[in-house]
PDB file of C-alpha atoms in Angstrom:
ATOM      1  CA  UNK A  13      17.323  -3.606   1.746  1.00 96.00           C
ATOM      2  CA  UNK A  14      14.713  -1.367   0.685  1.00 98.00           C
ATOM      3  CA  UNK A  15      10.847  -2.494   0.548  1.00 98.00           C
ATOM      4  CA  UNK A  16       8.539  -1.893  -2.681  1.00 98.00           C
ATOM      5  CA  UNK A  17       5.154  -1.669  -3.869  1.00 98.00           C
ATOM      6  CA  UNK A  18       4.896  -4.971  -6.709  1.00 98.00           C
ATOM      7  CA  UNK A  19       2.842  -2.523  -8.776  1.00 98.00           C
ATOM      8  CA  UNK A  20       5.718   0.220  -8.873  1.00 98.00           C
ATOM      9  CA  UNK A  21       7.985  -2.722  -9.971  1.00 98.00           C
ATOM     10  CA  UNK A  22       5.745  -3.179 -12.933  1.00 98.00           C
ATOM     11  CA  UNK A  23       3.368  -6.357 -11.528  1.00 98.00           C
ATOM     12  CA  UNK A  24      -0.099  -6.165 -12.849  1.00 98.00           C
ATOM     13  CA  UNK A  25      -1.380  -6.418  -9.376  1.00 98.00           C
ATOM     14  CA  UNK A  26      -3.212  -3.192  -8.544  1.00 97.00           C
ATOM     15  CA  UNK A  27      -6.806  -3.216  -8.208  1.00 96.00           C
ATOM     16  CA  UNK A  28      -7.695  -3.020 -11.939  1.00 97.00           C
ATOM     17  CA  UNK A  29      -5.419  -5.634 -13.131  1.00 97.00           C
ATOM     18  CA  UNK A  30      -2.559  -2.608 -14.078  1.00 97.00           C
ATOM     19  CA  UNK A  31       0.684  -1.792 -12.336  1.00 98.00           C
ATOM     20  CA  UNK A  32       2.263   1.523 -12.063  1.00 96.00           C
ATOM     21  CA  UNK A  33       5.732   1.301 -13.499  1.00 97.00           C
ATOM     22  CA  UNK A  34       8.700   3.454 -12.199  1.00 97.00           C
ATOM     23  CA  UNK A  35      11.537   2.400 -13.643  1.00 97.00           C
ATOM     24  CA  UNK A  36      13.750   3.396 -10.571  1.00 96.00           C
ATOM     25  CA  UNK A  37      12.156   1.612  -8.663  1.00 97.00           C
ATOM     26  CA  UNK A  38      12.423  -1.819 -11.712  1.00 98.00           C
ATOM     27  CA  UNK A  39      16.414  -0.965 -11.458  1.00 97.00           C
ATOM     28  CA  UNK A  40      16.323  -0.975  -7.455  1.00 97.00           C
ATOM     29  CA  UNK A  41      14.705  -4.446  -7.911  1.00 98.00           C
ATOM     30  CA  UNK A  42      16.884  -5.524 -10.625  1.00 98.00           C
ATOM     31  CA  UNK A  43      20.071  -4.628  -8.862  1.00 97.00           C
ATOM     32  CA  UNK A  44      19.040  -6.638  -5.519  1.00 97.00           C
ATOM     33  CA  UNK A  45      18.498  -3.798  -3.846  1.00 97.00           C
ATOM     34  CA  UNK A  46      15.069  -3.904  -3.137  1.00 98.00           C
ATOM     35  CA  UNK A  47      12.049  -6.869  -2.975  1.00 98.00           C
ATOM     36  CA  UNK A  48       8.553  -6.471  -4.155  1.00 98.00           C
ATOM     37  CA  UNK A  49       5.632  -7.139  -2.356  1.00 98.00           C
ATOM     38  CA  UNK A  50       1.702  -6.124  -2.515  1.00 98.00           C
ATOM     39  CA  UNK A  51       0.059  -6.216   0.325  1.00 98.00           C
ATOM     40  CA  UNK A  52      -2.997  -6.963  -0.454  1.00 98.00           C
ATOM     41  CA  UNK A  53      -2.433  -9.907  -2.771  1.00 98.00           C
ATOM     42  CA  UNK A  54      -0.170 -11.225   0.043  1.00 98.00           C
ATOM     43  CA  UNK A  55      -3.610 -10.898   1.578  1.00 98.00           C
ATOM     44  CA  UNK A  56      -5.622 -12.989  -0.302  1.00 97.00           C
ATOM     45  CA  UNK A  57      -7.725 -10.580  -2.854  1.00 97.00           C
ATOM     46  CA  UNK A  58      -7.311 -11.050  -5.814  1.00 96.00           C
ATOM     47  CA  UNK A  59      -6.193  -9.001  -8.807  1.00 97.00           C
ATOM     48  CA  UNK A  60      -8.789  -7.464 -10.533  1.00 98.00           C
ATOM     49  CA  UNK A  61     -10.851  -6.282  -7.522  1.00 97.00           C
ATOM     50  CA  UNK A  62     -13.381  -4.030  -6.378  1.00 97.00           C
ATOM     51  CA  UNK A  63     -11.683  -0.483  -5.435  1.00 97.00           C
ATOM     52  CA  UNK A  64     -11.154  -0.110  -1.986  1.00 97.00           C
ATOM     53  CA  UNK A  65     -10.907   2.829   0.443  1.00 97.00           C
ATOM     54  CA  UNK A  66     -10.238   3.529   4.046  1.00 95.00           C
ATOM     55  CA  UNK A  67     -13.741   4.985   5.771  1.00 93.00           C
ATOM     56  CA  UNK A  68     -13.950   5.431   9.476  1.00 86.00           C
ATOM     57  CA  UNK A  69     -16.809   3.586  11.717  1.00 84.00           C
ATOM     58  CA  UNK A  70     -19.185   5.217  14.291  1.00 87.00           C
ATOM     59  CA  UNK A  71     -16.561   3.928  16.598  1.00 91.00           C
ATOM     60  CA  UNK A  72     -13.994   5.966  15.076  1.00 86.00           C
ATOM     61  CA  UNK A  73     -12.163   3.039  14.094  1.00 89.00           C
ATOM     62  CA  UNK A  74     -10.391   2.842  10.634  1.00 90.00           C
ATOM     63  CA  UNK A  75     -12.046  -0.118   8.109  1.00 95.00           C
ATOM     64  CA  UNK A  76     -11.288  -0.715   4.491  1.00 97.00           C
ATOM     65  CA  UNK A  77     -14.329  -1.146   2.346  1.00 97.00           C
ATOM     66  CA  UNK A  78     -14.486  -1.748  -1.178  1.00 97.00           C
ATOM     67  CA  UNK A  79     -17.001   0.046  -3.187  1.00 97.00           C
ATOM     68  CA  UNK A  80     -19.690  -2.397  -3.276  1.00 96.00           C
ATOM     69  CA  UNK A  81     -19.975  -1.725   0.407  1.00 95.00           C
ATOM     70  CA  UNK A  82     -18.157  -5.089   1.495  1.00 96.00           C
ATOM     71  CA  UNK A  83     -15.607  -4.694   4.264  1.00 96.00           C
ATOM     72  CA  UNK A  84     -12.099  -5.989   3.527  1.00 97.00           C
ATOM     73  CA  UNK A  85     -10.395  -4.867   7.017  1.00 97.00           C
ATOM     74  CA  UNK A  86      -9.249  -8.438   7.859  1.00 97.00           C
ATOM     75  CA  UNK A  87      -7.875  -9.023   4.862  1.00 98.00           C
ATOM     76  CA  UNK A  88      -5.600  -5.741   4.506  1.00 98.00           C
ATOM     77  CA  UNK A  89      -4.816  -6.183   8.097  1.00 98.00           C
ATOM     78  CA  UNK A  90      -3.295 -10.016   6.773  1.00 98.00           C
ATOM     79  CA  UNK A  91      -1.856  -8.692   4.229  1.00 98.00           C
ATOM     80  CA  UNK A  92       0.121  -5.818   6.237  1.00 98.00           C
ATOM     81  CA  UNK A  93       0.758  -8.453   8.786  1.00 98.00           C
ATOM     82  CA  UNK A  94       2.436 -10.557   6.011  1.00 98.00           C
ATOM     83  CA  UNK A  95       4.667  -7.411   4.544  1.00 98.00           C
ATOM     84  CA  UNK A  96       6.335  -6.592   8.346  1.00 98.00           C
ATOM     85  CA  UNK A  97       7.403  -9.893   8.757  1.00 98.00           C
ATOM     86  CA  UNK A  98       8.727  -9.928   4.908  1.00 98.00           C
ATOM     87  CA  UNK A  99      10.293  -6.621   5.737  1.00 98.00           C
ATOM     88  CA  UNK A 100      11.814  -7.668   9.121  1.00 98.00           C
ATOM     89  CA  UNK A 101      13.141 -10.783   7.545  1.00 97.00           C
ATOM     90  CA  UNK A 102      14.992  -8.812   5.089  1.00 97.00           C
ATOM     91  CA  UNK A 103      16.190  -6.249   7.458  1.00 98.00           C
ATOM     92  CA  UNK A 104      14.484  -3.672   5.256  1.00 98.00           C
ATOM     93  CA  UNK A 105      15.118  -0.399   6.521  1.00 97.00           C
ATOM     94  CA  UNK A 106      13.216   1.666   4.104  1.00 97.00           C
ATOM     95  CA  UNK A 107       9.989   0.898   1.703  1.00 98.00           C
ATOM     96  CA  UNK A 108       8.757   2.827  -1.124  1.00 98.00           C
ATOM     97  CA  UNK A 109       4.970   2.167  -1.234  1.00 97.00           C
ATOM     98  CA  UNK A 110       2.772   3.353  -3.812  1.00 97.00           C
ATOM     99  CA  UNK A 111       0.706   6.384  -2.318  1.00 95.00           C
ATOM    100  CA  UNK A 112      -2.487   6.959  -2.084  1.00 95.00           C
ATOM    101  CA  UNK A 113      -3.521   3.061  -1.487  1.00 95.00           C
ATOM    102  CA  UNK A 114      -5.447   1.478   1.843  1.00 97.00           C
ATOM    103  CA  UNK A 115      -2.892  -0.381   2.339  1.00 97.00           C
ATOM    104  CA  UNK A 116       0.266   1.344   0.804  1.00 97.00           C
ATOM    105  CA  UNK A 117      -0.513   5.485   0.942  1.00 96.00           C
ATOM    106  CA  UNK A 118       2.208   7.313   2.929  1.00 93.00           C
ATOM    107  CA  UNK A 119       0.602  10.516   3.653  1.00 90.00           C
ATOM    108  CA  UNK A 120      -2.240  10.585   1.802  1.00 92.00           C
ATOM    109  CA  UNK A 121      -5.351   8.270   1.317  1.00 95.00           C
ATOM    110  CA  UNK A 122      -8.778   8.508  -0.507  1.00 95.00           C
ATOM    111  CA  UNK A 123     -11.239   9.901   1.987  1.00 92.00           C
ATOM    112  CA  UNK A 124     -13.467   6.751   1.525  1.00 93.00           C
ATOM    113  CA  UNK A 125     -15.898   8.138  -0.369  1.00 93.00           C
ATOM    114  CA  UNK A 126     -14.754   7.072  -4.058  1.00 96.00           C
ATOM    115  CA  UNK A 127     -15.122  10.358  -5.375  1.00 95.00           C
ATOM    116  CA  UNK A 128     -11.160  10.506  -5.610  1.00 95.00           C
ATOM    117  CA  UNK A 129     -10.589  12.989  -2.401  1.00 95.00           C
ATOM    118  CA  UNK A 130      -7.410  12.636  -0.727  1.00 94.00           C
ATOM    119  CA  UNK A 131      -6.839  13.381   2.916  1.00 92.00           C
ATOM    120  CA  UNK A 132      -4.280  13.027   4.938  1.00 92.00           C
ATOM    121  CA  UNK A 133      -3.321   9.451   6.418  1.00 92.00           C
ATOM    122  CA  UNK A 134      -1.270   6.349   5.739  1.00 96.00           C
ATOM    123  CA  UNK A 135      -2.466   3.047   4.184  1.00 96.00           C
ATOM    124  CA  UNK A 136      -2.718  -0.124   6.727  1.00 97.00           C
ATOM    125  CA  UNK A 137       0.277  -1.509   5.935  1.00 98.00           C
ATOM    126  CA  UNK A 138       2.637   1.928   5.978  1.00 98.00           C
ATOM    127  CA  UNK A 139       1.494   2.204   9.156  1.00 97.00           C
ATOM    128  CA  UNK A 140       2.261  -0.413  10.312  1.00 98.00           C
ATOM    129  CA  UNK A 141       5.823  -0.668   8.731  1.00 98.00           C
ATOM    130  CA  UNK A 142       6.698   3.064  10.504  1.00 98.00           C
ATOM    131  CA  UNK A 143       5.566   1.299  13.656  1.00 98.00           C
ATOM    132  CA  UNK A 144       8.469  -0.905  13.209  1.00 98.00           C
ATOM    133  CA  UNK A 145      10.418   2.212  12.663  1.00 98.00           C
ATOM    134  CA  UNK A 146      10.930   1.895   8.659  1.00 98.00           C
ATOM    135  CA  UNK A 147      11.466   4.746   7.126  1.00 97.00           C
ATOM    136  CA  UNK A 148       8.372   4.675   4.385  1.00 97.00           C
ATOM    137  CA  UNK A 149       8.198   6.917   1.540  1.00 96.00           C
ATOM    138  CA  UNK A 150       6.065   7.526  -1.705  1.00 95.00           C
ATOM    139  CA  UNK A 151       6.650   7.151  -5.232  1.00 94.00           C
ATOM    140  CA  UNK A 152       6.660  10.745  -5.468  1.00 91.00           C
ATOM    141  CA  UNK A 153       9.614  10.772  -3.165  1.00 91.00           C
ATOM    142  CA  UNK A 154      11.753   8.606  -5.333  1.00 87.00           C
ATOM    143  CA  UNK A 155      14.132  12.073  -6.144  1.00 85.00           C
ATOM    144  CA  UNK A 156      15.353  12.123  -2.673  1.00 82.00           C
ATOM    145  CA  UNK A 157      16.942   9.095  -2.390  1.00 78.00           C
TER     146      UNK A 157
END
């Protein structure tokens, strides 16, 4: 069973109220074949919200802050918390997560700045799924498999 992004399997969940469509990944979802979850609704924010970004602390620790300055760390942290146990429950073995995202980038994240600079790093909750030894890909990855 393959894990997905809600807003690649056109939900209106992203921050701004939109999703982001890919209609391989609607078929995948259609066929059974893969279950949709956002992480960060599954967290408790709510859709709209404020944009968020990963920034690191003078501790060197990783915290997700939206851009009125408010830190949203626990909640991500629920919310990726949330989408391993979905993902073990399922025996998921792969998830396509939509890149770029605190919670769901896979590879590359905003540098926490809001000025739309990616570097290189993984969202909270594609972290945490490779921990578990899922295979986690992108949206832009969707030709290889």
């Amino acid at each position: 069973m393959i894990l997905v992004s809600a807003c690649l399997a056109g939900v209106a969940c992203r921050y701004d109220g939109k999703a982001n469509t890919q209609e391989k990944i609607v078929q995948l979802v259609n066929e059974g074949k893969a279950m949709a979850v956002c992480p960060e609704v599954l967290g408790g924010l709510e859709t709209p919200r404020a944009s968020c970004e990963q920034v690191v602390d003078e501790q060197g620790h990783i915290r997700i802050m939206n851009i009125e300055g408010e830190d949203c760390t626990e909640t991500f942290e629920k919310g990726a918390e949330i989408t391993c146990q979905i993902a073990q429950l399922i025996s998921a073995d792969m998830a396509i997560l939509k890149q770029r995202s605190p919670s769901c980038g896979c590879g590359k994240v905003y540098d926490g700045h809001f000025r739309g600079q990616l570097i290189e790093g993984d969202g909270l909750a594609a972290q945490k799924l490779k921990s578990l030894g899922i295979r986690v890909l992108s949206e832009e990855d969707l030709d290889t498999i």
